[in-house]
Tab-separated table of C-alpha atoms in Angstrom:
chain	number	residue	atom	x	y	z
A	1	MET	CA	-2.285	7.774	25.462
A	2	ARG	CA	0.646	6.707	23.306
A	3	THR	CA	0.062	4.048	20.644
A	4	ILE	CA	2.485	2.090	18.507
A	5	VAL	CA	0.934	1.247	15.131
A	6	ALA	CA	2.987	-1.393	13.324
A	7	ARG	CA	2.765	-1.983	9.572
A	8	LEU	CA	6.035	-3.525	8.488
A	9	ASP	CA	5.826	-3.951	4.698
A	10	ASN	CA	5.630	-1.517	1.764
A	11	ASP	CA	4.425	2.015	1.070
A	12	GLY	CA	1.035	0.912	-0.245
A	13	ASP	CA	0.402	-1.208	2.846
A	14	VAL	CA	1.307	1.712	5.090
A	15	LEU	CA	-1.079	4.016	3.220
A	16	LEU	CA	-3.871	1.498	3.816
A	17	ALA	CA	-3.165	1.725	7.557
A	18	GLY	CA	-4.028	5.430	7.445
A	19	PRO	CA	-7.610	5.249	8.801
A	20	ALA	CA	-6.450	3.056	11.715
A	21	VAL	CA	-3.667	5.546	12.443
A	22	ARG	CA	-6.126	8.456	12.496
A	23	ALA	CA	-8.404	6.575	14.885
A	24	ALA	CA	-5.500	5.969	17.276
A	25	ALA	CA	-4.326	9.575	16.881
A	26	HIS	CA	-7.767	10.788	17.943
A	27	ALA	CA	-6.915	9.384	21.390
A	28	GLY	CA	-3.323	10.605	21.633
A	29	GLU	CA	0.175	10.227	20.207
A	30	VAL	CA	0.981	7.695	17.469
A	31	VAL	CA	4.387	6.164	16.798
A	32	LEU	CA	4.376	4.308	13.472
A	33	LEU	CA	6.659	1.287	13.210
A	34	CYS	CA	7.378	0.419	9.576
A	35	GLY	CA	10.002	-1.007	7.287
A	36	HIS	CA	12.302	1.193	5.242
A	37	SER	CA	10.190	0.277	2.205
A	38	GLY	CA	7.166	1.878	3.886
A	39	ALA	CA	8.797	4.947	5.384
A	40	GLN	CA	8.008	7.341	2.527
A	41	ALA	CA	4.307	6.714	2.986
A	42	ALA	CA	4.573	6.839	6.762
A	43	GLU	CA	5.895	10.389	6.585
A	44	LEU	CA	2.732	11.458	4.709
A	45	LEU	CA	0.111	9.978	7.045
A	46	PRO	CA	-1.942	12.418	9.129
A	47	GLY	CA	-1.755	11.677	12.841
A	48	VAL	CA	1.777	10.239	12.950
A	49	GLN	CA	4.064	11.999	15.416
A	50	ARG	CA	7.103	9.738	14.994
A	51	VAL	CA	8.243	7.128	12.477
A	52	VAL	CA	10.459	4.233	13.563
A	53	ARG	CA	12.038	2.212	10.745
A	54	TRP	CA	12.921	-1.463	11.062
A	55	ASP	CA	13.377	-4.119	8.384
A	56	CYS	CA	11.580	-7.005	10.051
A	57	PRO	CA	13.042	-10.468	9.271
A	58	TRP	CA	9.647	-12.209	9.062
A	59	ILE	CA	7.982	-9.559	6.852
A	60	THR	CA	10.611	-7.938	4.619
A	61	ASN	CA	11.396	-9.598	1.280
A	62	PRO	CA	14.236	-10.382	0.808
A	63	ALA	CA	14.475	-11.013	4.526
A	64	PRO	CA	17.463	-9.932	6.616
A	65	GLU	CA	19.088	-12.447	8.943
A	66	VAL	CA	17.768	-12.829	12.463
A	67	ARG	CA	20.534	-11.534	14.720
A	68	ASN	CA	20.365	-11.426	18.487
A	69	PRO	CA	21.778	-7.875	18.809
A	70	ASP	CA	19.151	-6.569	16.361
A	71	ILE	CA	16.289	-8.183	18.267
A	72	GLU	CA	17.624	-6.986	21.622
A	73	GLY	CA	18.026	-3.495	20.194
A	74	MET	CA	14.461	-3.482	18.889
A	75	VAL	CA	13.100	-4.578	22.265
A	76	ALA	CA	15.067	-1.775	23.930
A	77	LEU	CA	13.784	0.746	21.390
A	78	LEU	CA	10.172	-0.370	21.887
A	79	LYS	CA	10.612	-0.192	25.651
A	80	GLY	CA	11.887	3.374	25.320
A	81	ILE	CA	8.759	4.449	23.464
A	82	ARG	CA	6.730	3.701	26.629
A	83	ALA	CA	3.562	2.928	24.689
A	84	ASP	CA	0.231	2.251	26.343
A	85	VAL	CA	-1.065	0.102	23.497
A	86	ALA	CA	0.190	-1.414	20.237
A	87	LEU	CA	-1.785	-2.209	17.107
A	88	VAL	CA	-0.091	-4.883	14.993
A	89	LEU	CA	-1.506	-4.584	11.468
A	90	THR	CA	-0.859	-7.521	9.163
A	91	SER	CA	-2.073	-8.903	5.859
A	92	PHE	CA	-3.953	-12.191	5.790
A	93	HIS	CA	-0.760	-14.179	5.112
A	94	GLN	CA	1.325	-12.588	7.905
A	95	SER	CA	1.484	-13.480	11.590
A	96	PRO	CA	1.403	-10.730	14.237
A	97	LEU	CA	2.744	-13.029	16.940
A	98	PRO	CA	6.549	-12.586	16.584
A	99	LEU	CA	6.191	-8.816	16.916
A	100	ALA	CA	3.650	-9.254	19.715
A	101	LEU	CA	6.306	-11.219	21.619
A	102	LEU	CA	8.808	-8.373	21.231
A	103	LEU	CA	6.205	-5.842	22.337
A	104	LYS	CA	5.445	-7.899	25.441
A	105	LEU	CA	9.169	-8.209	26.225
A	106	ALA	CA	9.303	-4.411	25.902
A	107	GLY	CA	6.557	-4.080	28.495
A	108	VAL	CA	3.744	-2.798	26.278
A	109	PRO	CA	0.668	-3.480	28.434
A	110	LYS	CA	-1.911	-3.910	25.668
A	111	VAL	CA	-1.267	-5.530	22.278
A	112	VAL	CA	-4.096	-5.812	19.752
A	113	ALA	CA	-4.025	-7.751	16.467
A	114	ARG	CA	-5.894	-10.114	14.213
A	115	SER	CA	-4.628	-13.693	14.493
A	116	THR	CA	-5.977	-17.008	13.264
A	117	ASP	CA	-3.219	-18.792	15.240
A	118	TYR	CA	-3.586	-19.291	18.991
A	119	PRO	CA	-1.782	-16.292	20.585
A	120	GLY	CA	-1.601	-17.454	24.203
A	121	SER	CA	-0.746	-14.433	26.335
A	122	LEU	CA	0.860	-12.486	23.485
A	123	LEU	CA	-2.338	-10.637	22.533
A	124	ASP	CA	-4.588	-8.791	24.958
A	125	VAL	CA	-7.274	-8.254	22.322
A	126	ARG	CA	-7.495	-10.782	19.501
A	127	LEU	CA	-9.643	-10.561	16.390
A	128	ARG	CA	-10.149	-14.142	15.213
A	129	ASP	CA	-11.977	-13.561	11.936
A	130	ASP	CA	-10.420	-12.718	8.592
A	131	PRO	CA	-13.137	-10.900	6.628
A	132	ASP	CA	-12.840	-10.551	2.879
A	133	ILE	CA	-13.091	-6.755	2.947
A	134	PRO	CA	-10.807	-3.903	1.850
A	135	GLU	CA	-7.492	-3.926	3.685
A	136	ALA	CA	-7.976	-0.396	5.033
A	137	GLU	CA	-11.216	-1.488	6.689
A	138	ARG	CA	-9.584	-4.626	8.134
A	139	ALA	CA	-6.929	-2.426	9.738
A	140	LEU	CA	-9.516	-0.005	11.079
A	141	GLN	CA	-11.315	-2.928	12.734
A	142	VAL	CA	-8.161	-3.638	14.740
A	143	ALA	CA	-8.055	-0.024	15.920
A	144	ARG	CA	-11.708	-0.200	16.905
A	145	ALA	CA	-11.100	-3.426	18.827
A	146	ALA	CA	-8.536	-1.470	20.857
A	147	GLY	CA	-11.207	1.099	21.716
A	148	PHE	CA	-10.254	3.737	19.144
A	149	GLU	CA	-12.646	5.465	16.769
A	150	LEU	CA	-12.268	7.904	13.916
A	151	PRO	CA	-12.774	11.551	14.846
A	152	PRO	CA	-16.109	13.174	13.990
A	153	GLY	CA	-16.371	13.970	10.291
A	154	ASP	CA	-13.676	11.454	9.254
A	155	ASP	CA	-15.207	9.174	6.622
A	156	GLY	CA	-12.466	6.537	6.823
A	157	ARG	CA	-11.065	7.096	3.339
A	158	LEU	CA	-7.368	7.054	2.602
A	159	ALA	CA	-5.695	10.410	3.133
A	160	ILE	CA	-2.282	12.039	3.280
A	161	VAL	CA	-1.003	15.453	4.312
A	162	ALA	CA	-1.228	18.083	1.576
A	163	PRO	CA	1.302	17.146	-1.139
A	164	PRO	CA	3.500	19.734	-2.900
A	165	GLU	CA	2.194	21.401	-6.021
A	166	PRO	CA	3.475	19.638	-9.152
A	167	GLY	CA	5.593	21.388	-11.713
A	168	GLU	CA	3.541	19.855	-14.514
A	169	ILE	CA	0.489	21.731	-15.801
A	170	GLY	CA	-2.684	19.752	-16.499
A	171	PRO	CA	-4.781	18.257	-17.772
A	172	TYR	CA	-2.908	14.980	-17.958
A	173	VAL	CA	-3.167	11.253	-17.297
A	174	VAL	CA	-0.461	9.399	-15.366
A	175	VAL	CA	0.738	5.935	-16.382
A	176	HIS	CA	2.830	4.163	-13.729
A	177	PRO	CA	4.143	0.932	-15.305
A	178	GLY	CA	6.252	-0.518	-12.488
A	179	ALA	CA	5.247	-2.653	-9.515
A	180	SER	CA	7.108	-3.912	-6.463
A	181	VAL	CA	6.063	-7.484	-7.357
A	182	PRO	CA	6.679	-8.475	-11.014
A	183	ALA	CA	3.563	-10.679	-11.206
A	184	ARG	CA	1.410	-7.587	-10.605
A	185	ALA	CA	2.846	-5.517	-13.459
A	186	TRP	CA	1.432	-5.068	-16.962
A	187	SER	CA	4.112	-5.829	-19.544
A	188	PRO	CA	6.256	-2.874	-20.707
A	189	ASP	CA	5.117	-3.219	-24.315
A	190	ARG	CA	1.445	-3.176	-23.301
A	191	CYS	CA	2.086	-0.068	-21.195
A	192	ALA	CA	3.818	1.603	-24.135
A	193	GLN	CA	0.863	0.784	-26.395
A	194	ALA	CA	-1.490	2.337	-23.837
A	195	VAL	CA	0.570	5.541	-23.715
A	196	THR	CA	0.372	5.821	-27.514
A	197	ALA	CA	-3.375	5.111	-27.538
A	198	LEU	CA	-4.046	7.626	-24.763
A	199	ALA	CA	-2.046	10.292	-26.594
A	200	GLN	CA	-3.948	9.567	-29.815
A	201	ALA	CA	-7.187	9.965	-27.843
A	202	GLY	CA	-6.112	13.501	-26.908
A	203	HIS	CA	-4.562	12.995	-23.484
A	204	ARG	CA	-1.251	14.375	-22.308
A	205	VAL	CA	0.425	11.356	-20.704
A	206	LEU	CA	3.020	11.469	-17.923
A	207	VAL	CA	4.944	8.263	-17.193
A	208	THR	CA	6.224	7.893	-13.635
A	209	GLY	CA	8.545	5.483	-11.871
A	210	GLY	CA	11.234	5.201	-9.231
A	211	PRO	CA	14.986	5.774	-9.601
A	212	ASN	CA	15.503	2.092	-10.475
A	213	GLU	CA	12.814	2.154	-13.168
A	214	THR	CA	14.202	4.765	-15.558
A	215	ALA	CA	14.845	2.291	-18.386
A	216	LEU	CA	11.254	1.070	-18.032
A	217	THR	CA	9.701	4.545	-18.026
A	218	LYS	CA	11.799	5.642	-21.005
A	219	HIS	CA	10.575	2.640	-23.002
A	220	VAL	CA	6.950	3.121	-21.961
A	221	ALA	CA	6.905	6.881	-22.597
A	222	GLY	CA	8.377	6.473	-26.083
A	223	ALA	CA	7.631	9.366	-28.414
A	224	HIS	CA	4.113	10.023	-27.059
A	225	GLY	CA	4.556	10.362	-23.288
A	226	VAL	CA	6.544	12.559	-20.908
A	227	ASP	CA	9.146	10.456	-19.086
A	228	LEU	CA	9.330	11.403	-15.397
A	229	GLY	CA	10.998	8.192	-14.240
A	230	GLY	CA	13.238	8.810	-11.233
A	231	ARG	CA	12.431	12.516	-11.172
A	232	THR	CA	9.975	12.686	-8.283
A	233	THR	CA	10.104	11.952	-4.596
A	234	PHE	CA	7.202	9.992	-3.135
A	235	ALA	CA	5.660	13.237	-1.858
A	236	GLU	CA	6.155	14.908	-5.261
A	237	LEU	CA	4.540	11.892	-6.920
A	238	ALA	CA	1.546	12.393	-4.619
A	239	GLY	CA	1.250	15.985	-5.818
A	240	LEU	CA	1.470	14.869	-9.436
A	241	LEU	CA	-1.210	12.213	-8.930
A	242	ALA	CA	-3.453	14.666	-7.108
A	243	ARG	CA	-3.706	16.863	-10.228
A	244	ALA	CA	-4.146	14.007	-12.706
A	245	ASP	CA	-7.417	13.269	-14.476
A	246	ALA	CA	-6.793	9.554	-13.890
A	247	VAL	CA	-3.963	7.154	-13.074
A	248	VAL	CA	-3.235	3.896	-14.923
A	249	VAL	CA	-1.348	1.593	-12.568
A	250	GLY	CA	-1.029	-1.980	-11.326
A	251	ASN	CA	-1.554	-3.269	-7.808
A	252	THR	CA	1.276	-1.327	-6.207
A	253	GLY	CA	1.873	1.627	-3.897
A	254	PRO	CA	1.033	4.483	-6.311
A	255	ALA	CA	-2.448	2.986	-6.822
A	256	HIS	CA	-3.148	3.547	-3.128
A	257	LEU	CA	-1.382	6.908	-3.232
A	258	ALA	CA	-3.737	7.984	-6.035
A	259	ALA	CA	-6.720	6.852	-3.956
A	260	ALA	CA	-5.367	8.812	-0.980
A	261	VAL	CA	-5.365	12.042	-3.005
A	262	GLY	CA	-8.808	11.350	-4.494
A	263	THR	CA	-7.739	10.602	-8.073
A	264	PRO	CA	-9.587	7.781	-9.912
A	265	VAL	CA	-7.559	4.746	-10.892
A	266	VAL	CA	-7.556	2.393	-13.853
A	267	SER	CA	-6.368	-0.636	-11.897
A	268	LEU	CA	-4.513	-3.300	-13.902
A	269	PHE	CA	-5.041	-5.899	-11.211
A	270	SER	CA	-3.414	-9.325	-11.239
A	271	PRO	CA	-5.481	-11.763	-9.134
A	272	VAL	CA	-2.466	-13.236	-7.311
A	273	VAL	CA	-4.047	-11.469	-4.321
A	274	PRO	CA	-7.791	-10.755	-4.025
A	275	ALA	CA	-9.109	-7.498	-5.440
A	276	SER	CA	-11.782	-7.484	-2.720
A	277	ARG	CA	-8.988	-6.637	-0.291
A	278	TRP	CA	-6.379	-4.833	-2.357
A	279	ALA	CA	-8.152	-2.886	-5.119
A	280	PRO	CA	-7.813	0.910	-4.795
A	281	HIS	CA	-9.864	2.252	-1.889
A	282	GLY	CA	-11.642	4.858	-4.024
A	283	PRO	CA	-13.103	5.351	-7.531
A	284	HIS	CA	-11.559	2.854	-9.938
A	285	VAL	CA	-12.096	0.588	-12.926
A	286	LEU	CA	-10.709	-2.903	-12.381
A	287	LEU	CA	-9.095	-4.531	-15.428
A	288	GLY	CA	-7.578	-7.994	-15.643
A	289	ASP	CA	-8.914	-11.538	-15.523
A	290	GLN	CA	-9.776	-12.105	-11.860
A	291	ASP	CA	-10.404	-15.816	-12.505
A	292	ALA	CA	-7.019	-16.538	-14.099
A	293	PRO	CA	-5.095	-19.669	-12.998
A	294	CYS	CA	-2.773	-17.541	-10.826
A	295	ARG	CA	-5.699	-16.474	-8.640
A	296	ASP	CA	-4.887	-16.243	-4.905
A	297	SER	CA	-1.440	-17.766	-5.465
A	298	ARG	CA	0.410	-14.786	-3.920
A	299	ALA	CA	3.056	-15.420	-6.596
A	300	ARG	CA	5.786	-12.820	-6.978
A	301	GLU	CA	6.712	-14.045	-10.469
A	302	CYS	CA	3.906	-14.886	-12.903
A	303	PRO	CA	3.352	-18.682	-12.826
A	304	VAL	CA	1.408	-18.759	-16.115
A	305	PRO	CA	3.176	-18.406	-19.507
A	306	GLY	CA	2.278	-15.151	-21.255
A	307	HIS	CA	0.969	-13.408	-18.133
A	308	PRO	CA	-2.590	-13.716	-19.517
A	309	CYS	CA	-4.412	-12.190	-16.544
A	310	LEU	CA	-3.071	-8.765	-17.541
A	311	ASP	CA	-1.593	-8.998	-21.007
A	312	ARG	CA	-4.948	-9.815	-22.557
A	313	VAL	CA	-6.049	-6.325	-21.544
A	314	THR	CA	-5.788	-4.089	-24.610
A	315	ALA	CA	-4.716	-0.467	-24.869
A	316	ASP	CA	-8.162	0.418	-26.231
A	317	ARG	CA	-9.748	-0.964	-23.058
A	318	VAL	CA	-7.516	1.291	-20.973
A	319	VAL	CA	-8.481	4.321	-23.057
A	320	ALA	CA	-12.159	3.495	-22.547
A	321	ALA	CA	-11.643	3.083	-18.787
A	322	VAL	CA	-9.898	6.446	-18.556
A	323	ALA	CA	-12.806	8.043	-20.440
A	324	ASP	CA	-15.213	6.507	-17.925
A	325	LEU	CA	-13.268	7.954	-14.983
A	326	VAL	CA	-12.289	11.457	-16.113
A	327	GLY	CA	-14.152	13.905	-13.944
A	328	VAL	CA	-14.898	11.322	-11.240
A	329	ARG	CA	-13.144	12.385	-8.023
A	330	THR	CA	-13.579	11.958	-4.311
């Protein structure tokens, strides 16, 4: 049995596909189809034998142009995989049907997805409902609809392969101030205040971020934190998070990475998407006004002046949440 599992957005989304991947891998080989923005996470998922990268024009933001040679090439690539079944994993605002069409053109005999739109003959197994449950569980339901099940002893939590040992010596708390979507990020000044307050409470604080976030991490770390912005790969970040007492982070990939390594999360969660689906899939404290006017807007830029859903959260509240979580691990 060879299965294509498709999750075409970002690293955090790919991590949430992990339980579905392991269920499919229990039956045979898994080829994971993902965007370049999800490839780092894909390489860490147990059960993946091959990763195929493709920036999909109806998922990726900003979207590439739709070009006939690219589509023809993708169909040829999918045909060459010779899959027996494909699981198309999507968020509630994404359609699986364009990719299902390509998979059918490639000759994949069984395509399984959740779709509220009429799929015609594009889907062989269709889940019609859209339950308001954690995203990892929604994805696992698609795998189960295809006839896959987790192996014995697998509890369905997020997981990655063993990360490298970090160079930093604990104990420490990690603050990750960036987010792939600006509306989901706590303001830099608030993050900097939290680093100072955590240090004054006796914590060693490490501030992490990607190569394009070094100015942000330098500002947030200030004189009280250790600036590691741009200094870790995604796998090295996983190792760093795995040894942390707690992680302070918004709704972005490292929140799910922390959950995958069993580290509790102080989740600064903007309600532009529902926490019931996207909060960390593990021990966490949820901060932020979940009834703010931006609720369920899916906004990328904050539509409310002052970003009140998050910026009303104080540094002292973060310190208290970290205190509640230290020592709580999965």
